[in-house]
CSV table of C-alpha atoms in Angstrom, one decimal:
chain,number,residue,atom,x,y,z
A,163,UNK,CA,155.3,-145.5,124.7
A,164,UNK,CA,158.6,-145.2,123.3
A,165,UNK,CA,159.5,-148.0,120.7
A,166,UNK,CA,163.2,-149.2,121.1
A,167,UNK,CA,166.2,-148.5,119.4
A,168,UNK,CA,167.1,-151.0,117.0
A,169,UNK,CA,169.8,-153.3,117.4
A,170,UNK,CA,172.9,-152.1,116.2
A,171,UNK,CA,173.9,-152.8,112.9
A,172,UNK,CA,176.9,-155.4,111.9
A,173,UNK,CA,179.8,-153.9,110.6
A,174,UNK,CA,180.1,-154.9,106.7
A,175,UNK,CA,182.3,-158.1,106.2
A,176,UNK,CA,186.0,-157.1,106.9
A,177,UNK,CA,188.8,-158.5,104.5
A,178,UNK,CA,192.4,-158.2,106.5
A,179,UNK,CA,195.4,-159.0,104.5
A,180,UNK,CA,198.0,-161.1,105.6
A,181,UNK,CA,202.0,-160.8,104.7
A,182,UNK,CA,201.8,-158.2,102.3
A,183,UNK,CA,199.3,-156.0,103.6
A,184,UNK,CA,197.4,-155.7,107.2
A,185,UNK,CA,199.2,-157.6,109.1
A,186,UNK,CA,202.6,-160.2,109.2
A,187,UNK,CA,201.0,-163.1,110.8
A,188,UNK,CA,198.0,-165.6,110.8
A,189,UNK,CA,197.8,-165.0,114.7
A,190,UNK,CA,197.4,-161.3,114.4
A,191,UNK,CA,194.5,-161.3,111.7
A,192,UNK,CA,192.8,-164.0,114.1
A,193,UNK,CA,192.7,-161.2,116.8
A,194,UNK,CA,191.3,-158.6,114.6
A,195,UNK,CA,188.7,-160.6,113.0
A,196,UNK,CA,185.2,-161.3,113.5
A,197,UNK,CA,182.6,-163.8,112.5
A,198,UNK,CA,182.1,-163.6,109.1
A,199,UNK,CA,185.3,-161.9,107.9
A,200,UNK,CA,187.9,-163.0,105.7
A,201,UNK,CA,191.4,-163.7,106.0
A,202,UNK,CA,193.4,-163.2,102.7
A,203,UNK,CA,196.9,-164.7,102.3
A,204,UNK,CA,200.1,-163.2,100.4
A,205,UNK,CA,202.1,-165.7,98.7
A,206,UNK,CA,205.1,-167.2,101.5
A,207,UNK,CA,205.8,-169.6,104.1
A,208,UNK,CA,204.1,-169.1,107.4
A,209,UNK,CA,205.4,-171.0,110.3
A,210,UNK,CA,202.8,-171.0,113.0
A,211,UNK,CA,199.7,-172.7,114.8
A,212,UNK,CA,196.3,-171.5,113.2
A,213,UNK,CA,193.6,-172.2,115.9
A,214,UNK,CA,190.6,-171.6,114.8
A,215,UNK,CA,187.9,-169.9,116.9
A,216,UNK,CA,186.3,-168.1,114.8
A,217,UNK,CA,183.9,-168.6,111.9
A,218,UNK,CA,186.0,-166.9,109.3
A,219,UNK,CA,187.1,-167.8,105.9
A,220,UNK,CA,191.2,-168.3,105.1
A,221,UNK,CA,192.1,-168.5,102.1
A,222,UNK,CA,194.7,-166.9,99.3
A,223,UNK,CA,195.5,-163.9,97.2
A,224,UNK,CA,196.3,-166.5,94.5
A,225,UNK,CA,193.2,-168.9,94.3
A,226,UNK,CA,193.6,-170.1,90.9
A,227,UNK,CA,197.1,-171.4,91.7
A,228,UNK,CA,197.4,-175.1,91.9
A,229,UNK,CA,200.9,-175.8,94.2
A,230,UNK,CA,202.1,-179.1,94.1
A,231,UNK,CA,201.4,-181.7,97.1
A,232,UNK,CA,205.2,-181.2,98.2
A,233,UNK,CA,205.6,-177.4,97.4
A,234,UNK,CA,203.9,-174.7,97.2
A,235,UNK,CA,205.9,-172.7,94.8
A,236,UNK,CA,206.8,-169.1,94.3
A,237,UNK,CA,203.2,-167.7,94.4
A,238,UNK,CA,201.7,-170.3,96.8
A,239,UNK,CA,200.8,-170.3,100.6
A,240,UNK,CA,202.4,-172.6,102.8
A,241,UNK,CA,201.5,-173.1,106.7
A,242,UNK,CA,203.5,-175.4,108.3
A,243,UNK,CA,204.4,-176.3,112.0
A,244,UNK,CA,207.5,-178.0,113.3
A,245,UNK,CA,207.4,-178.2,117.5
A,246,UNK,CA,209.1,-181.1,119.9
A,247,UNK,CA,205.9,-180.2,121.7
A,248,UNK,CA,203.1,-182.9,121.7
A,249,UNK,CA,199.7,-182.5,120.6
A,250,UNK,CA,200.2,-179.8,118.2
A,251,UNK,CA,198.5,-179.7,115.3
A,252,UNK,CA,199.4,-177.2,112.4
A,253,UNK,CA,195.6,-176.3,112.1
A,254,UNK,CA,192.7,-176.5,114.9
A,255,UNK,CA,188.7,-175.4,114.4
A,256,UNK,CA,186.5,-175.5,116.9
A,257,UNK,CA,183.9,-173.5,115.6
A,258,UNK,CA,181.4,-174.0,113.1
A,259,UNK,CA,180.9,-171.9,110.1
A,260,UNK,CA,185.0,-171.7,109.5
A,261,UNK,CA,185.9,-172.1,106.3
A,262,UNK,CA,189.3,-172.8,104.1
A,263,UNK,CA,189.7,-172.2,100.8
A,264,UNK,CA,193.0,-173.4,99.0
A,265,UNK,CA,194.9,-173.6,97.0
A,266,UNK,CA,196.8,-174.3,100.3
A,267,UNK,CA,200.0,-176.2,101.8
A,268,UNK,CA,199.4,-177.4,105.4
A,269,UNK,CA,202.7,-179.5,106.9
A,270,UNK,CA,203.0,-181.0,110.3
A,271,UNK,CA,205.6,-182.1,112.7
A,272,UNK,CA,204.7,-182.8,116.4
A,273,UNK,CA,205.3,-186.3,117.9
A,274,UNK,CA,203.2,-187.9,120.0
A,275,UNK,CA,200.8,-191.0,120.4
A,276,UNK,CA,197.3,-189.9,119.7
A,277,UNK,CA,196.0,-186.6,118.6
A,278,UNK,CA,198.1,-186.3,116.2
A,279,UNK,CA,196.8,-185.0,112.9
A,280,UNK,CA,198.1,-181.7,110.6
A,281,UNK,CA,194.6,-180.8,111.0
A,282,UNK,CA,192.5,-180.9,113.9
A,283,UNK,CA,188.3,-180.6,113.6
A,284,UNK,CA,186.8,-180.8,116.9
A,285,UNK,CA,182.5,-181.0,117.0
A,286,UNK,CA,182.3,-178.3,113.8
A,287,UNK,CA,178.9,-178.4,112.2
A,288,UNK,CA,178.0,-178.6,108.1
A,289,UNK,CA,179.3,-175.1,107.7
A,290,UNK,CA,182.9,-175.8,108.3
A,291,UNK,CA,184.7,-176.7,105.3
A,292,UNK,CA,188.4,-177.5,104.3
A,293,UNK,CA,188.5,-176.9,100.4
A,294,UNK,CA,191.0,-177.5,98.2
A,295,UNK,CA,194.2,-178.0,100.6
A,296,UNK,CA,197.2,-180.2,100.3
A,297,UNK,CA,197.8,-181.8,103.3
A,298,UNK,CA,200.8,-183.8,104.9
A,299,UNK,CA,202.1,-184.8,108.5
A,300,UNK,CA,205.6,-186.0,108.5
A,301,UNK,CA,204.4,-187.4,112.4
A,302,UNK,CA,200.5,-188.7,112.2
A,303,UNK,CA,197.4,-188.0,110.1
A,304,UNK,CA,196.4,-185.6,108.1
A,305,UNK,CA,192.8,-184.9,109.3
A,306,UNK,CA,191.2,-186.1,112.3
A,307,UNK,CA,187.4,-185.5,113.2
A,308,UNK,CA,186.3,-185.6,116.0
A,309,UNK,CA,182.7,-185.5,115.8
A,310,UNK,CA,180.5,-182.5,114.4
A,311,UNK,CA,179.6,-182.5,110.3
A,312,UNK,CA,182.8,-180.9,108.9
A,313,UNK,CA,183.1,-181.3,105.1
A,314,UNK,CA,186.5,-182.2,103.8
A,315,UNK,CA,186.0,-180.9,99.8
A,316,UNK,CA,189.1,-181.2,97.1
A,317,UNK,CA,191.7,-182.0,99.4
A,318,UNK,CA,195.3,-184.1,98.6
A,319,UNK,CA,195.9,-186.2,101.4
A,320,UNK,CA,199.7,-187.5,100.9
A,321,UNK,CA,203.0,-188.9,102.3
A,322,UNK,CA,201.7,-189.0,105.6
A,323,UNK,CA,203.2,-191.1,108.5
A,324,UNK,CA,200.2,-192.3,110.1
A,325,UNK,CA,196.4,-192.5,108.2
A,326,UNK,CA,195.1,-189.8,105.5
A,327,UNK,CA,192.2,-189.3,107.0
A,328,UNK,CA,190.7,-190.4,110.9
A,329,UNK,CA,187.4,-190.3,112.1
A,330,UNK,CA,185.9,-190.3,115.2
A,331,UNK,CA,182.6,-189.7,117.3
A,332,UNK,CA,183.6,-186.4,119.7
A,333,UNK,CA,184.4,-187.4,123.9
A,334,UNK,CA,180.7,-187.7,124.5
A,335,UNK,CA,180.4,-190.9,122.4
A,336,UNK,CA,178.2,-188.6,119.8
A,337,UNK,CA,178.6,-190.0,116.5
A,338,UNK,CA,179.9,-187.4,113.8
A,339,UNK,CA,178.6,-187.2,110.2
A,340,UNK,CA,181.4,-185.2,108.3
A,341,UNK,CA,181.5,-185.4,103.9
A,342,UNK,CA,184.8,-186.4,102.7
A,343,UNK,CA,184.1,-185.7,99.0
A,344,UNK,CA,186.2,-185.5,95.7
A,345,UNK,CA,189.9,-185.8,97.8
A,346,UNK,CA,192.9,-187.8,96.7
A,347,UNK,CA,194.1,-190.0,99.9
A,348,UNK,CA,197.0,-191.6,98.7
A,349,UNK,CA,200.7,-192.7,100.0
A,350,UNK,CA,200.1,-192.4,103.4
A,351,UNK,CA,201.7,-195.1,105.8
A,352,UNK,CA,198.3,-196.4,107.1
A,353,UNK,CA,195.4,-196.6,105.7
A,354,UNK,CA,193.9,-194.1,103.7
A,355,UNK,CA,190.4,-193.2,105.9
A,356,UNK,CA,190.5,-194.9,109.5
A,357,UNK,CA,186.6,-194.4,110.9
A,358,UNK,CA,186.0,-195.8,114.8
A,359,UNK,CA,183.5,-195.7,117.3
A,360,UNK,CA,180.5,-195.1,116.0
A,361,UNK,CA,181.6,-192.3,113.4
A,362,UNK,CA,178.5,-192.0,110.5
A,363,UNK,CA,180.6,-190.2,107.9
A,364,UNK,CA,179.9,-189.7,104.0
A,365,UNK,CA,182.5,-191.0,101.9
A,366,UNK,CA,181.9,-190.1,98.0
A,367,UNK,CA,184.1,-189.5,95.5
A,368,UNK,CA,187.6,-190.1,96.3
A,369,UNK,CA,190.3,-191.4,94.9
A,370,UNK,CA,192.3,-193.7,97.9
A,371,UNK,CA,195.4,-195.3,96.7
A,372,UNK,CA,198.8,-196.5,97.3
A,373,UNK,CA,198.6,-196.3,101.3
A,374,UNK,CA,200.4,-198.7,103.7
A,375,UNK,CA,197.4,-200.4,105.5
A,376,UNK,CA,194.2,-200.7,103.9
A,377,UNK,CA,192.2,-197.7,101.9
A,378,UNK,CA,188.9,-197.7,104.1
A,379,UNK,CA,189.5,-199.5,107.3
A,380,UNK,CA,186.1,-199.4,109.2
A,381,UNK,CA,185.6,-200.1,112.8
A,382,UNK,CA,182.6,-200.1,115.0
A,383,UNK,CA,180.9,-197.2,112.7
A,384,UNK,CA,178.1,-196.9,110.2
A,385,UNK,CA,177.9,-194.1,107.6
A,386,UNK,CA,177.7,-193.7,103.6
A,387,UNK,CA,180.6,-195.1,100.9
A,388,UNK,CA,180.2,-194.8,97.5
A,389,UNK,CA,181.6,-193.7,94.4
A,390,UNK,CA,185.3,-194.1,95.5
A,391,UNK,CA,188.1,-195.3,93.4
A,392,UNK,CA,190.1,-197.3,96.2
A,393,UNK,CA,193.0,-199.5,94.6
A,394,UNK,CA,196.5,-200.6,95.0
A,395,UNK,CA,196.4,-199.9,98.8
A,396,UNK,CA,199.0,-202.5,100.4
A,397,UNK,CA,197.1,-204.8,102.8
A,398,UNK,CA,193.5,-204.2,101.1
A,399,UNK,CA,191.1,-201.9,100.2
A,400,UNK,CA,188.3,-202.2,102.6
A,401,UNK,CA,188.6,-203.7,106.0
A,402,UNK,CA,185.1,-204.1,108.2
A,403,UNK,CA,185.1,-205.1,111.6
A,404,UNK,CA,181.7,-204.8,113.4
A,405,UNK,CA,179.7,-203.0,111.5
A,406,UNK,CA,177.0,-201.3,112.7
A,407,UNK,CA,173.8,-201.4,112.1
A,408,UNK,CA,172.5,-199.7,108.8
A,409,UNK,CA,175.9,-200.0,107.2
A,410,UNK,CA,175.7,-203.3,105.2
A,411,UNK,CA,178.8,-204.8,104.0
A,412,UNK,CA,177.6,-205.9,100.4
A,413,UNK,CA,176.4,-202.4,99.7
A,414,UNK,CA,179.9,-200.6,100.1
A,415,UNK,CA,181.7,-203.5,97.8
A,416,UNK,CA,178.9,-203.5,94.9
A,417,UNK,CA,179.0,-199.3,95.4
A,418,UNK,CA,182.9,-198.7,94.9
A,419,UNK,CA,183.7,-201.6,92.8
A,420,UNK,CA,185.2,-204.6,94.8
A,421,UNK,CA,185.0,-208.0,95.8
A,422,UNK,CA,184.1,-209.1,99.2
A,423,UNK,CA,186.4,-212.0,101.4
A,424,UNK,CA,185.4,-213.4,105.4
A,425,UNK,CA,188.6,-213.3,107.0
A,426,UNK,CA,187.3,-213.9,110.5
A,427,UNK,CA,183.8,-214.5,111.8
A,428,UNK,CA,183.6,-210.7,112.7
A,429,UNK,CA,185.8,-208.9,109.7
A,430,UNK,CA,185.4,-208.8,106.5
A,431,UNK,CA,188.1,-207.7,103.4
A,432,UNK,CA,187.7,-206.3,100.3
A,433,UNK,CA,190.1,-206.6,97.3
C-alpha cells in the first residue's frame, strides 16, 4: 500500500509592511494576510475601518514609542474613523487569536444609539488581545465586548463621550469572561467600566478615575474586581445593582479599597 502524501506545509509567518513598504493601506494587508502573519505599521495617520477577520497581529514599526493619549506624534501610528454612517466602529475582531500591539492611537466618530464603541470585540476567545493602545470615541465607548474572553492589556481609555469600557454577554445570552488588566480608564463622560447582563469579566489592576458616572457600574453580572485604583469618579466609584450570584458585594469594596453605602434595597454604592 501506498502511504499518503503529507499535508502540505504552512508557508513561514509573513510580515507585510504597511505605508512605507508593501502596501498603502490597512485594508490591502488584510487581504494579503493569513492566520498567523503580521501586520507592521509605518509611522502616519490612517483613516479607515480595520475589521478584523483574521487572527493576525497589528502592530508598529516604532514599538518603543509611547504617543500621547491625544496625539500620536511624528513617529507614531494613528487609525482613526470619522463616518455620518451609524454603527461604525474604527476597529472590529471577530476572530480569535487577533492580536494588537501598540503603541497605538485608535479615534472614533460615528453617531448612533447603541453599538457604538472605537473598538468592537465580538465572541473572541483568550487569544485576542488589545495591548498597549490609546483609545478615544468623540461619539460612544471606547471598547465594547460582546462576549468571548478577549484581554484588554495596557490600554488608555480617555475623553470618551459615552463609558471607557462596556461589557456584555454576546446575542445568545452567553456570558463573556474578558481580562481588563493594568489600563487607565479615565475622563470619560460615563462611567469608567459599564458590565450588563450576565458579563463574568476580570477586572485587575487599573487605574479608573475622573469619569462622569461612576468608575465600575455593575449590573446583573458576576465576575472578578480587585486590585483597582478607582477614585475621583463623579457620581461614585462602584455602583451594584443585582448582583449575581458568586459576586459578593463586600469582597469587591474590601479588594479595591472602598467603603460600602445601601442606597436602595437592590443597589448598592461605593465611595
Amino acid at each position: 500500500m501506498v502511504a499518503p502524501p503529507p499535508p502540505p506545509s504552512r508557508a513561514a509567518e509573513t510580515i507585510i509592511t504597511v505605508g512605507q513598504g508593501d502596501v498603502q493601506t490597512i485594508a490591502e494587508a488584510l487581504k494579503l494576510a493569513n492566520d498567523g502573519d503580521t501586520i507592521l505599521l509605518s509611522p502616519g495617520m490612517y483613516r479607515e475601518r480595520v475589521i478584523l477577520n483574521k487572527a493576525v497581529t497589528l502592530t508598529t514599526v516604532s514599538a518603543a514609542f509611547s504617543p500621547s493619549p491625544s496625539s500620536p506624534g511624528s513617529e507614531g501610528v494613528e487609525i482613526i474613523w470619522e463616518t455620518d454612517q451609524p454603527y461604525e466602529s474604527t476597529l472590529v475582531c471577530t476572530v480569535d487569536g487577533a492580536a494588537v500591539k501598540g503603541p497605538i492611537l485608535i479615534k472614533h466618530n460615528s453617531y448612533s444609539i447603541a453599538n457604538n464603541y472605537a473598538v468592537q470585540l465580538i465572541n473572541c476567545g483568550s487569544s485576542t488581545i488589545i495591548d498597549g493602545c490609546f483609545i478615544s470615541s468623540e461619539t460612544g465607548s471606547g471598547i465594547g465586548i460582546e462576549g468571548g474572553e478577549p484581554q484588554i492589556r495596557n490600554c488608555t481609555l480617555k475623553n470618551c463621550a459615552r463609558s471607557g469600557v462596556m461589557v456584555f454577554s454576546d446575542l445568545d445570552g452567553t456570558p463573556g469572561a474578558p481580562k481588563i488588566q493594568g489600563c487607565s480608564i479615565e475622563s470619560n463622560k460615563q462611567h469608567g467600566v459599564l458590565v450588563r447582563d450576565g458579563a463574568e469579566p476580570v477586572v485587575v489592576g487599573n487605574k479608573i478615575q475622573g469619569n462622569g458616572g461612576y468608575g465600575l457600574a455593575l449590573q446583573g453580572c458576576a465576575g472578578e474586581y480587585t486590585q483597582n485604583k478607582i477614585k475621583e469618579n463623579s457620581k461614585g466609584q462602584v455602583a451594584i445593582h443585582l448582583l449575581l450570584d458568586g459576586l459578593a458585594s463586600a469582597r469587591i469594596a474590601e479588594e479595591n479599597g472602598l467603603e460600602m453605602k445601601m442606597i436602595t434595597d437592590t443597589t448598592l454604592k461605593m465611595m
